[in-house]
Amino acid sequence: MSLKKKICVVGSGNWGSTIAKIVGHNVVKYNEQFESQVSMWVFEEMIDGKKLTEIINETHENVKYLPNHKLPTNVIAIPDVVEAAKDADILIFVIPHQFITRICEQLVGNIKATAFGLSLIKGFLPVPGGGIELISHAINKKLNIPIAVLMGANLAPEVADEKFCETTIGAASLENGNVLRDIIQTEYFRVVVVNDVEAVEMCGALKNIVACGAGFVDGLGYGDNTKAAVIRLGLMEMIKFAELFYPGSKLSTFFESCGVADLITTCYGGRNRRVSEAFVKSKKSIAELEKEMLNGQQLQGPATAEEVNFMLKAKGIEDKFPLFTAIHRICLGELSPEQMVDCIRNHPEHM
């Protein structure tokens, strides 16, 4: 019986396909540890009359979400998530956070009891009746397997182009964290493992709110000094949120790639910033711009801002997080983007 670990990538958007490309190469490199075939679950779509899974398996390219990048031939696209995941020892989740509950429900009872997971999903899950839950906690509850998280300054197109970057894996088990590092790390994609799962994951969700604020500032034409203030105040609110809702988080985690680095890169690149800038300039709604600009992908920032605001409102502390609160209200249309500068000017940090 083989002791080699089999890997399944659950998701195939631009980030999922990029990770599958890395994993596909690494399992061959570490062939004593891992099975050579990597399953990639693909949500089936028709592209020019042909199934996307067939296109990927024949051309080794995800023509919709990661065009012009060849996937290794040992990455096999599978349209049925249960089929893709059933023999996997390691499940790597890379799908929009809105779909994770439905996917986990399909996987319950259909995966190895000894499996463990890695979540690359940025966002929170709303809890029925209000509140939010970390996605790693939600997956763990549903599937009863340990879940580590990977977050960092990792814009998918740049990673796919093999431009150097860093990332952070948060894992409660150092042993699992080191196995995951072997699967993920390359010469151009460097991994640091820390044992602060909640803070690593929370950084990945909260920075998308701040990126919307950075986009509003860009749309208003205020320049880099103002954007730097948004980034700094955003980081302060991220740390304060962690202290309040996830006590025990380490301040040092915010200075890893998952923290300040991801925050900076998302506030200068990334879809949340881009769409938020267009929101100010075009006067169209966020929903309209999503359809126009994102090729079927979804924006995380406004949804995360809404989920976080629910938590702040429930505790009566919206005023302690004026940046998060203003960004949420701008996304809803309750405040104009111009009013965000007042919120920065009058931030408690400046009082």
Coordinates of C-alpha atoms in Angstrom, one line a residue:
M1 CA 0.0 0.0 0.0
S2 CA 1.4 3.4 -1.0
L3 CA 2.2 5.9 1.8
K4 CA 2.5 8.6 -0.8
K5 CA 0.0 11.5 -0.2
K6 CA -2.5 12.3 -3.0
I7 CA -3.5 15.9 -3.5
C8 CA -6.7 17.5 -4.7
V9 CA -7.0 21.2 -5.5
V10 CA -10.7 22.2 -4.9
G11 CA -11.1 25.1 -7.3
S12 CA -9.8 26.3 -10.7
G13 CA -10.1 30.1 -11.0
N14 CA -7.0 32.1 -11.7
W15 CA -5.6 31.4 -8.2
G16 CA -6.7 27.8 -8.0
S17 CA -5.1 27.1 -11.4
T18 CA -1.9 28.9 -10.4
I19 CA -1.6 26.8 -7.3
A20 CA -2.4 23.6 -9.3
K21 CA 0.5 24.6 -11.6
I22 CA 2.9 24.8 -8.6
V23 CA 1.6 21.7 -6.9
G24 CA 1.8 19.7 -10.1
H25 CA 5.5 20.5 -10.5
N26 CA 6.3 19.9 -6.8
V27 CA 4.7 16.4 -6.5
V28 CA 7.0 15.3 -9.3
K29 CA 10.0 16.9 -7.5
Y30 CA 9.1 15.2 -4.2
N31 CA 7.9 12.0 -5.8
E32 CA 8.8 9.9 -2.7
Q33 CA 6.3 11.9 -0.6
F34 CA 3.5 12.5 -3.1
E35 CA 1.4 10.7 -5.7
S36 CA 2.3 12.1 -9.2
Q37 CA -1.4 12.8 -10.2
V38 CA -3.0 15.9 -8.9
S39 CA -6.8 16.2 -9.1
M40 CA -8.3 19.7 -9.8
W41 CA -12.0 20.1 -9.3
V42 CA -13.3 22.4 -12.0
F43 CA -16.8 23.9 -12.0
E44 CA -18.0 22.8 -15.4
E45 CA -18.6 25.5 -18.0
M46 CA -19.0 25.5 -21.7
I47 CA -16.4 27.5 -23.6
D48 CA -17.1 27.9 -27.4
G49 CA -19.3 24.7 -27.3
K50 CA -16.7 22.6 -25.4
K51 CA -16.5 21.6 -21.8
L52 CA -13.8 23.5 -19.8
T53 CA -12.6 20.2 -18.2
E54 CA -12.0 18.7 -21.6
I55 CA -10.1 21.8 -22.8
I56 CA -7.9 21.7 -19.7
N57 CA -7.2 18.0 -20.0
E58 CA -6.4 18.2 -23.7
T59 CA -4.5 21.5 -23.9
H60 CA -3.2 21.7 -20.3
E61 CA -4.4 25.3 -20.1
N62 CA -7.3 26.9 -18.2
V63 CA -8.3 29.1 -21.2
K64 CA -10.9 31.0 -19.2
Y65 CA -9.2 31.8 -15.9
L66 CA -5.5 31.4 -16.5
P67 CA -4.9 31.8 -20.3
N68 CA -1.4 31.5 -21.7
H69 CA 0.0 29.4 -18.9
K70 CA 0.5 25.7 -19.3
L71 CA -0.5 23.4 -16.4
P72 CA 1.7 20.3 -15.8
T73 CA 0.3 17.3 -17.6
N74 CA -0.2 15.5 -14.3
V75 CA -2.9 18.0 -13.2
I76 CA -6.2 16.4 -14.1
A77 CA -9.4 18.5 -14.3
I78 CA -12.5 16.7 -12.8
P79 CA -16.0 18.2 -12.9
D80 CA -17.4 16.2 -9.9
V81 CA -16.0 17.4 -6.6
V82 CA -16.7 14.1 -4.8
E83 CA -14.8 12.2 -7.5
A84 CA -11.9 14.7 -7.4
A85 CA -11.5 14.6 -3.6
K86 CA -12.4 11.0 -2.6
D87 CA -8.9 9.6 -2.4
A88 CA -7.1 12.8 -1.5
D89 CA -4.8 13.0 1.6
I90 CA -4.5 16.7 1.3
L91 CA -7.3 19.0 0.1
I92 CA -6.4 22.5 -1.1
F93 CA -9.5 24.8 -1.1
V94 CA -9.3 27.7 -3.6
I95 CA -12.8 28.8 -4.4
P96 CA -14.8 32.0 -3.7
H97 CA -15.9 32.0 -0.1
Q98 CA -19.6 32.1 -1.0
F99 CA -19.4 28.5 -2.3
I100 CA -17.5 26.8 0.4
T101 CA -20.5 25.7 2.5
R102 CA -22.1 24.0 -0.5
I103 CA -18.9 22.2 -1.5
C104 CA -18.3 21.0 2.0
E105 CA -21.8 19.6 2.2
Q106 CA -21.1 17.5 -0.9
L107 CA -17.8 16.3 0.6
V108 CA -19.2 15.2 4.0
G109 CA -18.7 11.4 4.3
N110 CA -16.9 11.3 1.0
I111 CA -13.3 12.0 2.0
K112 CA -10.6 10.2 3.9
A113 CA -10.9 10.5 7.7
T114 CA -7.1 11.0 7.8
A115 CA -7.1 13.9 5.3
F116 CA -6.1 17.4 6.2
G117 CA -6.7 20.7 4.4
L118 CA -5.3 24.0 3.3
S119 CA -7.6 27.0 2.7
L120 CA -6.5 29.8 0.4
I121 CA -10.0 31.4 0.7
K122 CA -10.1 35.0 1.7
G123 CA -13.3 36.2 3.4
F124 CA -15.6 35.3 6.3
L125 CA -18.7 33.2 6.3
P126 CA -21.9 34.9 7.6
V127 CA -23.5 32.9 10.4
P128 CA -27.3 32.4 10.3
G129 CA -28.8 35.0 12.7
G130 CA -25.8 37.2 12.3
G131 CA -22.1 37.2 12.9
I132 CA -19.1 35.8 11.0
E133 CA -17.0 32.7 11.1
L134 CA -13.5 32.0 9.9
I135 CA -13.6 29.8 6.8
S136 CA -11.0 27.4 8.2
H137 CA -13.3 26.9 11.3
A138 CA -16.3 26.3 9.0
I139 CA -14.5 23.7 6.9
N140 CA -13.2 22.0 10.0
K141 CA -16.7 21.8 11.6
K142 CA -18.2 20.4 8.4
L143 CA -15.5 17.9 7.4
N144 CA -13.9 17.2 10.8
I145 CA -10.3 17.5 9.4
P146 CA -7.5 19.8 10.4
I147 CA -7.3 23.0 8.3
A148 CA -4.3 25.2 7.8
V149 CA -4.5 28.5 5.9
L150 CA -2.3 30.2 3.2
M151 CA -2.4 34.0 2.8
G152 CA 0.1 36.5 1.4
A153 CA 0.9 39.2 -1.0
N154 CA 0.1 36.9 -3.9
L155 CA -1.6 38.4 -6.9
A156 CA -2.3 35.3 -9.0
P157 CA -1.2 36.6 -12.4
E158 CA 2.3 37.5 -10.9
V159 CA 2.7 34.1 -9.2
A160 CA 1.6 32.4 -12.5
D161 CA 4.3 34.5 -14.3
E162 CA 6.8 33.2 -11.7
K163 CA 7.6 36.7 -10.4
F164 CA 9.2 36.4 -6.9
C165 CA 6.9 36.7 -3.9
E166 CA 6.4 35.4 -0.3
T167 CA 3.4 33.8 1.4
T168 CA 2.4 32.7 4.9
I169 CA 1.0 29.3 6.0
G170 CA -0.8 29.3 9.3
A171 CA -0.9 25.8 10.7
A172 CA -1.8 24.5 14.2
S173 CA 0.4 21.4 13.5
L174 CA 3.9 22.2 12.5
E175 CA 4.2 18.8 10.9
N176 CA 1.3 19.5 8.6
G177 CA 2.6 23.0 7.9
N178 CA 6.0 21.6 6.8
V179 CA 4.3 19.1 4.4
L180 CA 2.2 21.9 3.0
R181 CA 5.3 24.0 2.5
D182 CA 6.9 21.2 0.5
I183 CA 3.9 21.2 -1.8
I184 CA 3.7 24.9 -2.3
Q185 CA 7.2 26.4 -2.0
T186 CA 9.2 27.1 -5.2
E187 CA 12.3 29.3 -6.0
Y188 CA 9.9 32.2 -6.8
F189 CA 7.2 31.5 -4.2
R190 CA 8.7 31.4 -0.7
V191 CA 6.7 30.1 2.3
V192 CA 7.0 31.0 6.0
V193 CA 5.0 28.7 8.4
V194 CA 3.6 30.2 11.6
N195 CA 1.3 28.6 14.2
D196 CA -1.2 31.6 14.3
V197 CA -4.0 30.3 12.0
E198 CA -6.7 32.8 13.0
A199 CA -4.6 35.9 12.5
V200 CA -3.2 34.7 9.2
E201 CA -6.7 34.0 7.9
M202 CA -8.2 37.2 9.3
C203 CA -5.5 39.3 7.5
G204 CA -6.5 37.7 4.2
A205 CA -10.1 38.8 4.7
L206 CA -9.8 42.2 6.3
K207 CA -7.3 43.6 3.9
N208 CA -9.9 43.4 1.1
I209 CA -12.0 46.0 3.0
V210 CA -9.0 48.4 3.2
A211 CA -8.3 47.8 -0.5
C212 CA -11.8 49.2 -1.3
G213 CA -10.9 52.3 0.7
A214 CA -7.6 52.6 -1.3
G215 CA -9.6 52.3 -4.6
F216 CA -12.0 55.1 -3.5
V217 CA -9.0 57.3 -2.8
D218 CA -7.6 56.5 -6.3
G219 CA -10.9 57.2 -7.8
L220 CA -11.0 60.6 -6.1
G221 CA -7.5 61.4 -7.3
Y222 CA -6.1 62.0 -3.9
G223 CA -2.7 60.4 -4.5
D224 CA -0.3 58.2 -2.6
N225 CA 0.0 60.2 0.6
T226 CA -3.7 59.8 1.3
K227 CA -3.6 56.1 0.2
A228 CA -0.7 55.6 2.7
A229 CA -2.9 57.0 5.5
V230 CA -5.7 54.5 4.5
I231 CA -3.3 51.6 4.5
R232 CA -1.8 52.6 8.0
L233 CA -5.2 53.2 9.6
G234 CA -6.5 50.1 7.9
L235 CA -3.7 48.0 9.5
M236 CA -4.4 49.5 12.9
E237 CA -8.1 48.5 12.6
M238 CA -7.1 45.0 11.4
I239 CA -4.9 44.5 14.5
K240 CA -7.6 46.0 16.8
F241 CA -10.3 43.7 15.3
A242 CA -8.0 40.6 15.9
E243 CA -7.4 41.6 19.5
L244 CA -11.2 42.0 20.1
F245 CA -12.6 38.9 18.3
Y246 CA -9.6 36.5 18.2
P247 CA -7.6 37.1 21.4
G248 CA -4.3 35.3 21.4
S249 CA -3.4 36.5 17.9
K250 CA 0.3 37.5 17.7
L251 CA 1.3 41.0 16.6
S252 CA 4.3 39.6 14.7
T253 CA 1.9 37.8 12.3
F254 CA 0.8 41.2 11.0
F255 CA 4.3 41.8 9.8
E256 CA 4.5 38.5 7.8
S257 CA 3.5 38.4 4.1
C258 CA -0.1 37.7 5.1
G259 CA -0.3 41.0 6.9
V260 CA 1.3 44.2 5.9
A261 CA 2.7 42.9 2.6
D262 CA -0.7 41.5 1.4
L263 CA -2.3 44.8 2.5
I264 CA 0.1 46.9 0.5
T265 CA -0.1 44.8 -2.7
T266 CA -3.9 44.6 -2.5
C267 CA -4.2 48.4 -2.1
Y268 CA -2.0 49.0 -5.2
G269 CA -3.1 46.1 -7.3
G270 CA -6.0 43.5 -7.1
R271 CA -9.6 43.6 -8.1
N272 CA -11.1 45.2 -5.0
R273 CA -9.0 48.4 -5.5
R274 CA -9.6 48.4 -9.3
V275 CA -13.4 48.0 -9.0
S276 CA -13.6 50.6 -6.1
E277 CA -11.7 53.1 -8.2
A278 CA -14.2 52.5 -11.1
F279 CA -17.1 52.8 -8.6
V280 CA -16.1 56.4 -7.9
K281 CA -15.3 57.4 -11.5
S282 CA -18.2 55.7 -13.3
K283 CA -21.0 56.2 -10.7
K284 CA -22.1 52.6 -11.5
S285 CA -23.0 50.2 -8.8
I286 CA -20.5 47.6 -7.4
A287 CA -22.7 44.8 -8.8
E288 CA -22.7 46.3 -12.3
L289 CA -18.9 46.8 -12.2
E290 CA -18.4 43.2 -11.0
K291 CA -20.2 41.9 -14.1
E292 CA -18.3 44.3 -16.4
M293 CA -14.8 43.9 -15.0
L294 CA -14.3 40.6 -13.4
N295 CA -14.9 37.8 -16.0
G296 CA -17.3 35.9 -13.8
Q297 CA -15.2 36.3 -10.6
Q298 CA -16.6 38.0 -7.4
L299 CA -15.4 40.8 -5.3
Q300 CA -14.6 40.0 -1.7
G301 CA -14.2 43.5 -0.1
P302 CA -17.8 44.8 0.0
A303 CA -19.2 41.5 1.2
T304 CA -16.5 41.2 3.9
A305 CA -17.2 44.8 5.0
E306 CA -20.8 44.0 5.4
E307 CA -20.1 40.9 7.5
V308 CA -17.6 42.8 9.7
N309 CA -20.0 45.6 10.1
F310 CA -22.6 43.2 11.5
M311 CA -20.1 42.2 14.2
L312 CA -19.2 45.8 15.0
K313 CA -22.8 46.9 15.2
A314 CA -23.8 44.0 17.4
K315 CA -21.2 45.1 19.9
G316 CA -22.0 48.8 19.5
I317 CA -18.4 49.6 18.4
E318 CA -18.8 50.9 14.9
D319 CA -17.3 54.2 16.0
K320 CA -14.1 52.4 17.1
F321 CA -13.6 51.2 13.5
P322 CA -14.4 54.4 11.5
L323 CA -12.5 53.3 8.4
F324 CA -14.2 49.8 8.1
T325 CA -17.5 51.5 8.9
A326 CA -17.2 54.3 6.3
I327 CA -16.1 51.8 3.6
H328 CA -19.1 49.6 4.3
R329 CA -21.5 52.6 4.1
I330 CA -19.9 53.9 0.8
C331 CA -20.4 50.4 -0.7
L332 CA -24.0 50.6 0.3
G333 CA -24.4 54.1 -1.1
E334 CA -25.2 55.6 2.4
L335 CA -22.1 57.8 2.2
S336 CA -20.5 59.4 -0.8
P337 CA -16.8 58.4 -1.5
E338 CA -15.8 62.0 -0.8
Q339 CA -16.9 61.6 2.8
M340 CA -14.3 58.9 3.4
V341 CA -11.6 61.6 3.6
D342 CA -13.5 63.2 6.6
C343 CA -13.5 59.8 8.2
I344 CA -9.7 59.5 7.8
R345 CA -9.2 63.1 9.0
N346 CA -11.3 62.6 12.1
H347 CA -10.0 59.1 12.9
P348 CA -9.5 58.4 16.6
E349 CA -5.8 57.8 15.8
H350 CA -5.5 61.5 15.0
M351 CA -7.4 62.7 18.1

